[in-house]
JSON list of C-alpha atoms in Angstrom, two decimals:
[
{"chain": "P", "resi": 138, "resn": "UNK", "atom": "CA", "xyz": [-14.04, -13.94, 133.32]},
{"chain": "P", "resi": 139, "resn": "UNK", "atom": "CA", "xyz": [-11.38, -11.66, 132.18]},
{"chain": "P", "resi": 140, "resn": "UNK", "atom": "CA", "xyz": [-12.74, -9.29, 129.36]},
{"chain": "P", "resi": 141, "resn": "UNK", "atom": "CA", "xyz": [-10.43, -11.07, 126.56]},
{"chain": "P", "resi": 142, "resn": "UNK", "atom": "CA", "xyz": [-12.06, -14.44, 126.97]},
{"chain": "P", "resi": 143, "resn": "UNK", "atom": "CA", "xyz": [-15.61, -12.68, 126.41]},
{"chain": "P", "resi": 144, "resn": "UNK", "atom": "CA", "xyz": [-14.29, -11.30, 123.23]},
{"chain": "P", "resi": 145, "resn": "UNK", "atom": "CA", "xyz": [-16.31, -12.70, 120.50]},
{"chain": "P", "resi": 146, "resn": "UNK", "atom": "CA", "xyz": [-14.07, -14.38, 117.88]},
{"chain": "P", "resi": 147, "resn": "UNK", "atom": "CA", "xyz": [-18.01, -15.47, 115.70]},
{"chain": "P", "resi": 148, "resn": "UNK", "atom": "CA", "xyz": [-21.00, -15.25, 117.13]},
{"chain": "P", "resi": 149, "resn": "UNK", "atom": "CA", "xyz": [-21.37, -17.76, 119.61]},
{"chain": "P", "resi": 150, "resn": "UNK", "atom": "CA", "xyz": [-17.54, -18.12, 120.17]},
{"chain": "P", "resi": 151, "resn": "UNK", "atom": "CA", "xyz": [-15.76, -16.25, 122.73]},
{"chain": "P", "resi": 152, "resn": "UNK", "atom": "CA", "xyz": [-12.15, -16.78, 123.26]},
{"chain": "P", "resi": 153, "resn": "UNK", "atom": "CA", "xyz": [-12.68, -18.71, 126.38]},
{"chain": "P", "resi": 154, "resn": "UNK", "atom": "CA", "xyz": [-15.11, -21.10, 124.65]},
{"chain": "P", "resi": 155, "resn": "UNK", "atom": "CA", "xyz": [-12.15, -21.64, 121.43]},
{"chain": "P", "resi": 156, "resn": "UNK", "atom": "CA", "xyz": [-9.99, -22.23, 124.34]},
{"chain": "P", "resi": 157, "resn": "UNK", "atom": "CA", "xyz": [-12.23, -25.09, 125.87]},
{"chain": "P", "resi": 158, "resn": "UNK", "atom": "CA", "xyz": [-12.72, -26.51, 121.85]},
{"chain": "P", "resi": 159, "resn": "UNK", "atom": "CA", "xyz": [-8.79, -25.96, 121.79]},
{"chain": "P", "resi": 160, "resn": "UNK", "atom": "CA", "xyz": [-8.32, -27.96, 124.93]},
{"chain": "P", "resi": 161, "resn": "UNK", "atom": "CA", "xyz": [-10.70, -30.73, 123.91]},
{"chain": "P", "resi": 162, "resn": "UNK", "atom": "CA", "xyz": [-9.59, -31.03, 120.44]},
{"chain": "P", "resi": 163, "resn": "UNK", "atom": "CA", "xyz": [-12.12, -30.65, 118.83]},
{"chain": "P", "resi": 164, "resn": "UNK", "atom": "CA", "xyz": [-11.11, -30.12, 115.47]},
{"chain": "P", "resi": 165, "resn": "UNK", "atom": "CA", "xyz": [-14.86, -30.19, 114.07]},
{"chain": "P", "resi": 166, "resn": "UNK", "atom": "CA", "xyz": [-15.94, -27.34, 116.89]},
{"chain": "P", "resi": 167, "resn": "UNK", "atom": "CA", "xyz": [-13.02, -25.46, 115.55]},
{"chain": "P", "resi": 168, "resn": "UNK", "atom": "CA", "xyz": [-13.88, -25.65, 111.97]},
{"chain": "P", "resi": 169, "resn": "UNK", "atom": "CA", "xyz": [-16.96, -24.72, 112.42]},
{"chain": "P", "resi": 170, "resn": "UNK", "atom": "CA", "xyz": [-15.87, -21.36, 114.63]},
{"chain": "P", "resi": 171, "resn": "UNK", "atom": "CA", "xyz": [-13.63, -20.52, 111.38]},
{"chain": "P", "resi": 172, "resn": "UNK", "atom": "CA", "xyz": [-16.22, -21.35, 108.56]},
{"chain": "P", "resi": 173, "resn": "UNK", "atom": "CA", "xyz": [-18.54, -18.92, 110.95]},
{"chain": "P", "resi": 174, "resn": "UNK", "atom": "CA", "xyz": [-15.60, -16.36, 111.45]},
{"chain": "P", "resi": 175, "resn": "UNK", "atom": "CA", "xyz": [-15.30, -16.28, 107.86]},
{"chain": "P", "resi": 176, "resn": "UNK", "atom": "CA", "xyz": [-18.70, -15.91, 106.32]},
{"chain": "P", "resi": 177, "resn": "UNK", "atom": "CA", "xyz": [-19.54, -13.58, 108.56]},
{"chain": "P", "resi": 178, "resn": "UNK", "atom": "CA", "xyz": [-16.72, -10.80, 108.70]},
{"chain": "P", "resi": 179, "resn": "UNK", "atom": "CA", "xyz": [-16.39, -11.43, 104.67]},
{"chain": "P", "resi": 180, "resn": "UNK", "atom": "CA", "xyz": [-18.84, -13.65, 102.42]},
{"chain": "P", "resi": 181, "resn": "UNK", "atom": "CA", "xyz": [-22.16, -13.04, 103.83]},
{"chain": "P", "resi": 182, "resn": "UNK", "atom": "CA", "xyz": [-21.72, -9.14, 103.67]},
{"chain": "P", "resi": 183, "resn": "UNK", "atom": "CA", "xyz": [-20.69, -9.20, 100.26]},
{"chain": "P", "resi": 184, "resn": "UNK", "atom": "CA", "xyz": [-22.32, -11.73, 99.09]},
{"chain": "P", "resi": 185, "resn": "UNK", "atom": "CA", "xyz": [-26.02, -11.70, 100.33]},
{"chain": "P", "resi": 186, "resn": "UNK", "atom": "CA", "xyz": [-28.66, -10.79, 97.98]},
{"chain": "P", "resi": 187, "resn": "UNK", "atom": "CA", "xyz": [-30.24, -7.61, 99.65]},
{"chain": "P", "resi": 188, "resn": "UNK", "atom": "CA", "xyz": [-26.76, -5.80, 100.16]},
{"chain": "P", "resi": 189, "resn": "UNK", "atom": "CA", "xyz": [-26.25, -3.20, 97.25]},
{"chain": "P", "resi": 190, "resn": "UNK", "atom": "CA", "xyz": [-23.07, -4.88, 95.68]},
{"chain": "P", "resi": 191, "resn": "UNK", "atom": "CA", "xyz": [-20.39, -2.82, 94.10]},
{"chain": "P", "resi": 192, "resn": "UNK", "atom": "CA", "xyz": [-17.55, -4.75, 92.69]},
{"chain": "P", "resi": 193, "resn": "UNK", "atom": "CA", "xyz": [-14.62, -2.63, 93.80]},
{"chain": "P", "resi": 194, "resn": "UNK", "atom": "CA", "xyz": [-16.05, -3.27, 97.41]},
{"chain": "P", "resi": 195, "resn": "UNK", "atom": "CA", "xyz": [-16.48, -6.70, 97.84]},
{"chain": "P", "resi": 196, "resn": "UNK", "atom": "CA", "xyz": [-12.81, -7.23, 95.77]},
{"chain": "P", "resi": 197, "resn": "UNK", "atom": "CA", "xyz": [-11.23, -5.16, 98.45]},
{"chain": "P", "resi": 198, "resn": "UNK", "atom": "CA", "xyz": [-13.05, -7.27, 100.98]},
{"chain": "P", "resi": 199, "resn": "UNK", "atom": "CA", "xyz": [-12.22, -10.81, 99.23]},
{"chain": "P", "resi": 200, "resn": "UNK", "atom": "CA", "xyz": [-7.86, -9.53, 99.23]},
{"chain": "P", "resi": 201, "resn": "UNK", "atom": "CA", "xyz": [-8.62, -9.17, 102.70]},
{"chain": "P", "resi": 202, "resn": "UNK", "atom": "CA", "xyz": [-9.84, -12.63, 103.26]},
{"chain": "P", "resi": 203, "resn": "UNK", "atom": "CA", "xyz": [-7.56, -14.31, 101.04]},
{"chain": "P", "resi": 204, "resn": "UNK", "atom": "CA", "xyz": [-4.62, -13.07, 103.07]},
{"chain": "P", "resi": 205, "resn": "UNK", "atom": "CA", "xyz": [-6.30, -14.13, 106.59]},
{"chain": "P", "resi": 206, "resn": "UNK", "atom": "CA", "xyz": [-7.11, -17.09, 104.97]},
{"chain": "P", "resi": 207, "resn": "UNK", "atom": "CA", "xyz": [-3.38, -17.81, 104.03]},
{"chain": "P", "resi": 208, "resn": "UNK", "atom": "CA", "xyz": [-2.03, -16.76, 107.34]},
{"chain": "P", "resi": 209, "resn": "UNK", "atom": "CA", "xyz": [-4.00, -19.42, 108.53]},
{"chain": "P", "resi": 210, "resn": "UNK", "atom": "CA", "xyz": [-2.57, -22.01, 106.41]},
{"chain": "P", "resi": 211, "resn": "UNK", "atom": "CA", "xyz": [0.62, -20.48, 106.53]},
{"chain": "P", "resi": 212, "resn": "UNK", "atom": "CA", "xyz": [0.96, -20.49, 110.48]},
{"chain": "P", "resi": 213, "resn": "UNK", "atom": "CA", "xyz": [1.28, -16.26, 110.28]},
{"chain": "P", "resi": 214, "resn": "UNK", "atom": "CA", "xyz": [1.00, -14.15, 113.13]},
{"chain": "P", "resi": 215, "resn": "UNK", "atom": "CA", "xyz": [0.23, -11.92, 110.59]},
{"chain": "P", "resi": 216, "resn": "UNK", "atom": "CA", "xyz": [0.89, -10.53, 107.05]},
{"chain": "P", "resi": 217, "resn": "UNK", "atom": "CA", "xyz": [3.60, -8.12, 107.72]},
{"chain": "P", "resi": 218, "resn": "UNK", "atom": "CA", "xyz": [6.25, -8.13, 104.62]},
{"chain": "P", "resi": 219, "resn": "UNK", "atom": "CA", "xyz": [4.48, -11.17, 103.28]},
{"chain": "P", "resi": 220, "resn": "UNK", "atom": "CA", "xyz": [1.35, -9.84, 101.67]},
{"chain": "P", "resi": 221, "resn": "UNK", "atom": "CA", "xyz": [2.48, -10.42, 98.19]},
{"chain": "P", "resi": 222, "resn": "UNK", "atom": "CA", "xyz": [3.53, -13.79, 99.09]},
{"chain": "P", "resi": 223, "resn": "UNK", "atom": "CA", "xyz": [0.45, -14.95, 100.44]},
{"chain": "P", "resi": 224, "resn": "UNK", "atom": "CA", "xyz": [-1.30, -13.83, 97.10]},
{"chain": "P", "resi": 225, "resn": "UNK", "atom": "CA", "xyz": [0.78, -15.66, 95.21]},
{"chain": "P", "resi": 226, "resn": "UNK", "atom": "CA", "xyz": [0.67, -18.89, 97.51]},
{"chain": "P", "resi": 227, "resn": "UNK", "atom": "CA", "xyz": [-2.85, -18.70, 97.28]},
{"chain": "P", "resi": 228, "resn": "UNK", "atom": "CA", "xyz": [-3.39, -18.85, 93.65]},
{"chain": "P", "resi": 229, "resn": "UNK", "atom": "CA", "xyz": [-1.02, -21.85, 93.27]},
{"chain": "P", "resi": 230, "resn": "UNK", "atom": "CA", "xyz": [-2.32, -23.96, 95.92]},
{"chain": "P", "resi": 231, "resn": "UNK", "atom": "CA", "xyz": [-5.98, -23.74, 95.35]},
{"chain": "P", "resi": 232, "resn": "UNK", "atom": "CA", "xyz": [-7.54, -24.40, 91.44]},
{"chain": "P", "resi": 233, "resn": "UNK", "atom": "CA", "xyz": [-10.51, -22.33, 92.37]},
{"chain": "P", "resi": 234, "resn": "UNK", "atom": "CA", "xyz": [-7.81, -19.58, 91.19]},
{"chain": "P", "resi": 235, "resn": "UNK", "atom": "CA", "xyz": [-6.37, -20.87, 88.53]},
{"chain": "P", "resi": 236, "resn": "UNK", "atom": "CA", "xyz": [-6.63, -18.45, 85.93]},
{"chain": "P", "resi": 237, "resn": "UNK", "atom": "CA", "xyz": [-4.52, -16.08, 88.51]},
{"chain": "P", "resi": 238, "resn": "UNK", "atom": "CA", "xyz": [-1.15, -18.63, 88.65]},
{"chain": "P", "resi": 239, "resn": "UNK", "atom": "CA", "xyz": [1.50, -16.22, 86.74]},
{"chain": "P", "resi": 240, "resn": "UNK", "atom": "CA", "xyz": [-0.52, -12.93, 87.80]},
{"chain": "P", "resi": 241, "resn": "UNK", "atom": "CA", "xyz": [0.09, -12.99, 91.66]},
{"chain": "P", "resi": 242, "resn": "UNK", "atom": "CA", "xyz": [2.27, -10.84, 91.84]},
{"chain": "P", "resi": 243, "resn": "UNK", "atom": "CA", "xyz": [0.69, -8.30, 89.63]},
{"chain": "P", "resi": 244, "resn": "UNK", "atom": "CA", "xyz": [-2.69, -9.08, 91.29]},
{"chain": "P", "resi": 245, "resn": "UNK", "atom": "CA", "xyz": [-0.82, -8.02, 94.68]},
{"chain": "P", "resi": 246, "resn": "UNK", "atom": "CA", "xyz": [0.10, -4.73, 93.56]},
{"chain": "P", "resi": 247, "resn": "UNK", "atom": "CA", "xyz": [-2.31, -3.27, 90.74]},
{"chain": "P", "resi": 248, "resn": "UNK", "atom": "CA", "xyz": [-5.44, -4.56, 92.97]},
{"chain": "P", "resi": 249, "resn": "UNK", "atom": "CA", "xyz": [-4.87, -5.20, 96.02]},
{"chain": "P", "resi": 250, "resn": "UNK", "atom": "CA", "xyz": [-2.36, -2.32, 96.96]},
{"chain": "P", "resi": 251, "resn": "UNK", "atom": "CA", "xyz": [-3.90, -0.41, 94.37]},
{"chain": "P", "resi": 252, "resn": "UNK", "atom": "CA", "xyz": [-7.62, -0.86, 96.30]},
{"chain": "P", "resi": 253, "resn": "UNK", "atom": "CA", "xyz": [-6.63, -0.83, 99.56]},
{"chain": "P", "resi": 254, "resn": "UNK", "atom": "CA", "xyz": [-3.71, 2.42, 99.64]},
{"chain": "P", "resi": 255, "resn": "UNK", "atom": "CA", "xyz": [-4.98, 4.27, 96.92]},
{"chain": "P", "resi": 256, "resn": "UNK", "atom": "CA", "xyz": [-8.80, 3.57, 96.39]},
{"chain": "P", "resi": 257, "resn": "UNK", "atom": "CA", "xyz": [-8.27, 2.21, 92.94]},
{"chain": "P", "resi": 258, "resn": "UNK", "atom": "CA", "xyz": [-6.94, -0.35, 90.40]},
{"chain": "P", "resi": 259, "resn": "UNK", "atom": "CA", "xyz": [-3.79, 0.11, 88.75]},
{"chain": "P", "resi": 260, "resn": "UNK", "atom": "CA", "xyz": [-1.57, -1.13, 85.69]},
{"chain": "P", "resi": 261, "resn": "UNK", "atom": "CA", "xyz": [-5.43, -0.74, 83.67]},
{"chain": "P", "resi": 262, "resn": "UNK", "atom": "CA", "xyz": [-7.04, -3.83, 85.67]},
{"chain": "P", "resi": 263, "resn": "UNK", "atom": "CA", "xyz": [-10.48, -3.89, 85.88]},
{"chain": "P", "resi": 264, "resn": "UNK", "atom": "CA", "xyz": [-13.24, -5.02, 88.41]},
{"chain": "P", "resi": 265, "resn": "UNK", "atom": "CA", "xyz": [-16.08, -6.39, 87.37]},
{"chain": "P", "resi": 266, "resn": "UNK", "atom": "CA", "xyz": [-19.50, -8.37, 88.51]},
{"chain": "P", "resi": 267, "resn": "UNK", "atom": "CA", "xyz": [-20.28, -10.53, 85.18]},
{"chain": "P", "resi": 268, "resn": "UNK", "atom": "CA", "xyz": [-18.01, -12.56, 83.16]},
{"chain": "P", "resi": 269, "resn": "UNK", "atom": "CA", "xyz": [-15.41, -15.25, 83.74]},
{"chain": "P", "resi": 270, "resn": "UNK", "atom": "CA", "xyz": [-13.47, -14.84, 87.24]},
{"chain": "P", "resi": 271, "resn": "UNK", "atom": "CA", "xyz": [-10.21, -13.62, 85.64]},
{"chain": "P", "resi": 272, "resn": "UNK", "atom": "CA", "xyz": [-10.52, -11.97, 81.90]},
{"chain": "P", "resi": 273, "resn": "UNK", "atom": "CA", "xyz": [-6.49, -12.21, 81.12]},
{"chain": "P", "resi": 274, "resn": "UNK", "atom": "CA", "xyz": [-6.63, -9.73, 77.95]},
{"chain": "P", "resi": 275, "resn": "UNK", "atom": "CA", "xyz": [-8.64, -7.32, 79.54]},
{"chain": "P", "resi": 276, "resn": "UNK", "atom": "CA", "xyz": [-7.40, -7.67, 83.10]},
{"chain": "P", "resi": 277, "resn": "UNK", "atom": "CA", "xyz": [-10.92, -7.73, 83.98]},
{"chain": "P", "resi": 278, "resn": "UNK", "atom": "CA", "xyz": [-11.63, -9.59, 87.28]},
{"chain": "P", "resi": 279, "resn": "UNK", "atom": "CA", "xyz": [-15.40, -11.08, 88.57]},
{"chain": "P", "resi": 280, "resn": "UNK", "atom": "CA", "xyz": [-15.78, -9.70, 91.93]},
{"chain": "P", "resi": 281, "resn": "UNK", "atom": "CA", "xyz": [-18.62, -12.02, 92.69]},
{"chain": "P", "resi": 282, "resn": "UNK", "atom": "CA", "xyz": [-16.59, -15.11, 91.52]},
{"chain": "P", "resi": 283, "resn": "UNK", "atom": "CA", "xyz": [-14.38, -14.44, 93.09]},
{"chain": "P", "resi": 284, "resn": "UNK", "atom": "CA", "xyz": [-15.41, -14.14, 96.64]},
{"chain": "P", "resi": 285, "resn": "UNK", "atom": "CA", "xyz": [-17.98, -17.34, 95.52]},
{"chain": "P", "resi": 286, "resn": "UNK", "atom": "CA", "xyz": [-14.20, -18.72, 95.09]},
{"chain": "P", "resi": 287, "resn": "UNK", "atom": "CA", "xyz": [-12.89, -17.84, 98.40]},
{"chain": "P", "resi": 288, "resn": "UNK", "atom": "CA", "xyz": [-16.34, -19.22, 99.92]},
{"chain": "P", "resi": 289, "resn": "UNK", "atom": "CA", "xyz": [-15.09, -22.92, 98.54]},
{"chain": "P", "resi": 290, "resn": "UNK", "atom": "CA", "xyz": [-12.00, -22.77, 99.46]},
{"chain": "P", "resi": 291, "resn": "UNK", "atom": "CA", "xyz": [-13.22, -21.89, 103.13]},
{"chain": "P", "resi": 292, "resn": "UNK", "atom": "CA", "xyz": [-15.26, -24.99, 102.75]},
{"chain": "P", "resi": 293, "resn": "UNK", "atom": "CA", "xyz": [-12.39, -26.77, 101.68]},
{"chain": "P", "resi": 294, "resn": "UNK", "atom": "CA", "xyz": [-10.17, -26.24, 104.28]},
{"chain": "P", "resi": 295, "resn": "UNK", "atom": "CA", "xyz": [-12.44, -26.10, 106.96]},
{"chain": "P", "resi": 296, "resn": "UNK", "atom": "CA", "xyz": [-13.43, -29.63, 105.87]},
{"chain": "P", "resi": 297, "resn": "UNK", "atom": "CA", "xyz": [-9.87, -31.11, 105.42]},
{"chain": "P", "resi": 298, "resn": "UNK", "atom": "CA", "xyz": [-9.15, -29.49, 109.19]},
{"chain": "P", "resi": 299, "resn": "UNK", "atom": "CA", "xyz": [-12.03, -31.38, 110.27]},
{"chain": "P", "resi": 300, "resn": "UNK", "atom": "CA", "xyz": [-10.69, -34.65, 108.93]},
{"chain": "P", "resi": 301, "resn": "UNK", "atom": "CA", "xyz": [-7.04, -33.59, 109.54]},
{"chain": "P", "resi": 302, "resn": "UNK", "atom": "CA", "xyz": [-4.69, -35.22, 112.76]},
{"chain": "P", "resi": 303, "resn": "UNK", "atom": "CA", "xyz": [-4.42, -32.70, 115.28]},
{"chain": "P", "resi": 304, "resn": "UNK", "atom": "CA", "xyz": [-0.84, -32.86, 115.19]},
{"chain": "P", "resi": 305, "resn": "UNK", "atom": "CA", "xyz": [-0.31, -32.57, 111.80]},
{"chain": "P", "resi": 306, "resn": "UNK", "atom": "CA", "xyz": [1.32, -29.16, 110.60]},
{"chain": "P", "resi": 307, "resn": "UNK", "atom": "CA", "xyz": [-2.35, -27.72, 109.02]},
{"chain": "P", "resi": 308, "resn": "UNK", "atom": "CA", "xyz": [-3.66, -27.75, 112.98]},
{"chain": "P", "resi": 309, "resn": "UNK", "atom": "CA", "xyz": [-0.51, -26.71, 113.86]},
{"chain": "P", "resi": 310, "resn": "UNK", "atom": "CA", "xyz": [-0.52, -23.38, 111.54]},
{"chain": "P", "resi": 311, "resn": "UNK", "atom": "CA", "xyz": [-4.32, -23.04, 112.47]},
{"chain": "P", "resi": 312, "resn": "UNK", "atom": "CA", "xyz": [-3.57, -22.90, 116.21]},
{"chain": "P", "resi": 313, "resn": "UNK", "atom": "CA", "xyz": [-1.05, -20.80, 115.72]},
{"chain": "P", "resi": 314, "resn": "UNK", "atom": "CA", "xyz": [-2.60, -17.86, 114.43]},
{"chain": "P", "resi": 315, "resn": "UNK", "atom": "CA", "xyz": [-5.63, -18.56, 116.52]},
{"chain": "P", "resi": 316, "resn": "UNK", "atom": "CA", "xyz": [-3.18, -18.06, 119.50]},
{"chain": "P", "resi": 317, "resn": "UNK", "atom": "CA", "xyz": [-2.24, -14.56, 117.80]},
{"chain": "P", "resi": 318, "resn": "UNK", "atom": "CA", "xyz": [-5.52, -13.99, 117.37]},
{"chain": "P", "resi": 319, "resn": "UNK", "atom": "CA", "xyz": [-6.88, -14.22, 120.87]},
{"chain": "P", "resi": 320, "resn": "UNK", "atom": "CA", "xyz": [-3.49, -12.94, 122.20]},
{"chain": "P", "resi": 321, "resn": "UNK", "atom": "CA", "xyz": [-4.32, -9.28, 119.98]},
{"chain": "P", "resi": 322, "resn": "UNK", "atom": "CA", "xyz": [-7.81, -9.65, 122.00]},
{"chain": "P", "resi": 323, "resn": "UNK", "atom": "CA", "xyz": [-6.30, -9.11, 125.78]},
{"chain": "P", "resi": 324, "resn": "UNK", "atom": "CA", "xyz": [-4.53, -6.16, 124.32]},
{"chain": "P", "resi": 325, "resn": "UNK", "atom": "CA", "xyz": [-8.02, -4.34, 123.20]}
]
């Protein structure tokens, strides 16, 4: 087996074995490998209860998984000069996020650049573990609720793939970026 297709995608999945799920269709097996993929790169380290939690931390983590997330849905190889529009795609396509429609934009830059380039907020937005999951006035955002959030919506989608036509353009998009996935593995 060539080194690539050992390459654990989740534990338990190597390429070659999302290639044989791939091959058989089986959209359930899939789900599954992206609900595990998921929880554990993102949601279980950030949101289990013995990790010491800091809210600037698991934010920059949950930005992260929101774009992957949306690349997914999207049909992305990647993110490249379409970060900002996968934030704002994301908060108007799923109601867990709500409270964010109108703010994308601003959410892309003052915390998500702002966390990930310069190793803080910007434009006076705040981070926070308590409250509601987007304080408008303040600019105050609930780290916790939010990646609790971004946990449904994994549910969510990994659900409707599950129940979704393989053809239809959801698997489409999904296999897509799965393809770009396990192609950036061989090149490890």
């Amino acid at each position: 087996m060539r080194k690539a297709e050992g390459t654990e995608l989740a534990r338990g999945y190597s390429v070659a074995r999302y290639r044989r799920l791939e091959a058989a269709r089986d959209k359930r097996g899939i789900a599954n490998l992206l609900s595990k993929r998921f929880t554990e790169r993102y949601l279980a380290p950030t949101l289990a209860r013995h990790n010491v939690k800091h809210g600037f931390t698991t934010l920059a983590v949950g930005c992260l998984m929101l774009e992957a997330l949306e690349s997914f849905r999207q049909g992305w190889l990647d993110t490249k000069h379409r970060s900002k529009e996968a934030f704002c795609l994301f908060f108007h396509e799923h109601d867990e996020f709500a409270p964010f429609r109108g703010h994308g934009e601003r959410f892309y830059y003052d915390v998500r650049c702002g966390i990930l380039h310069q190793a803080e907020t910007r434009g006076r937005w705040k981070i926070r573990r308590k409250g509601p999951l987007f304080d408008e006035v303040d600019r105050a955002v609930n780290a916790t609720k939010f990646m609790r959030n971004l946990g449904r919506v994994l549910k969510i989608y990994c659900r409707i793939l599950a129940q979704h036509d393989w053809e239809s353009d959801l698997w489409k998009h999904c296999r897509k970026k799965m393809d770009a996935i396990c192609k950036a593995c061989r090149s490890c």
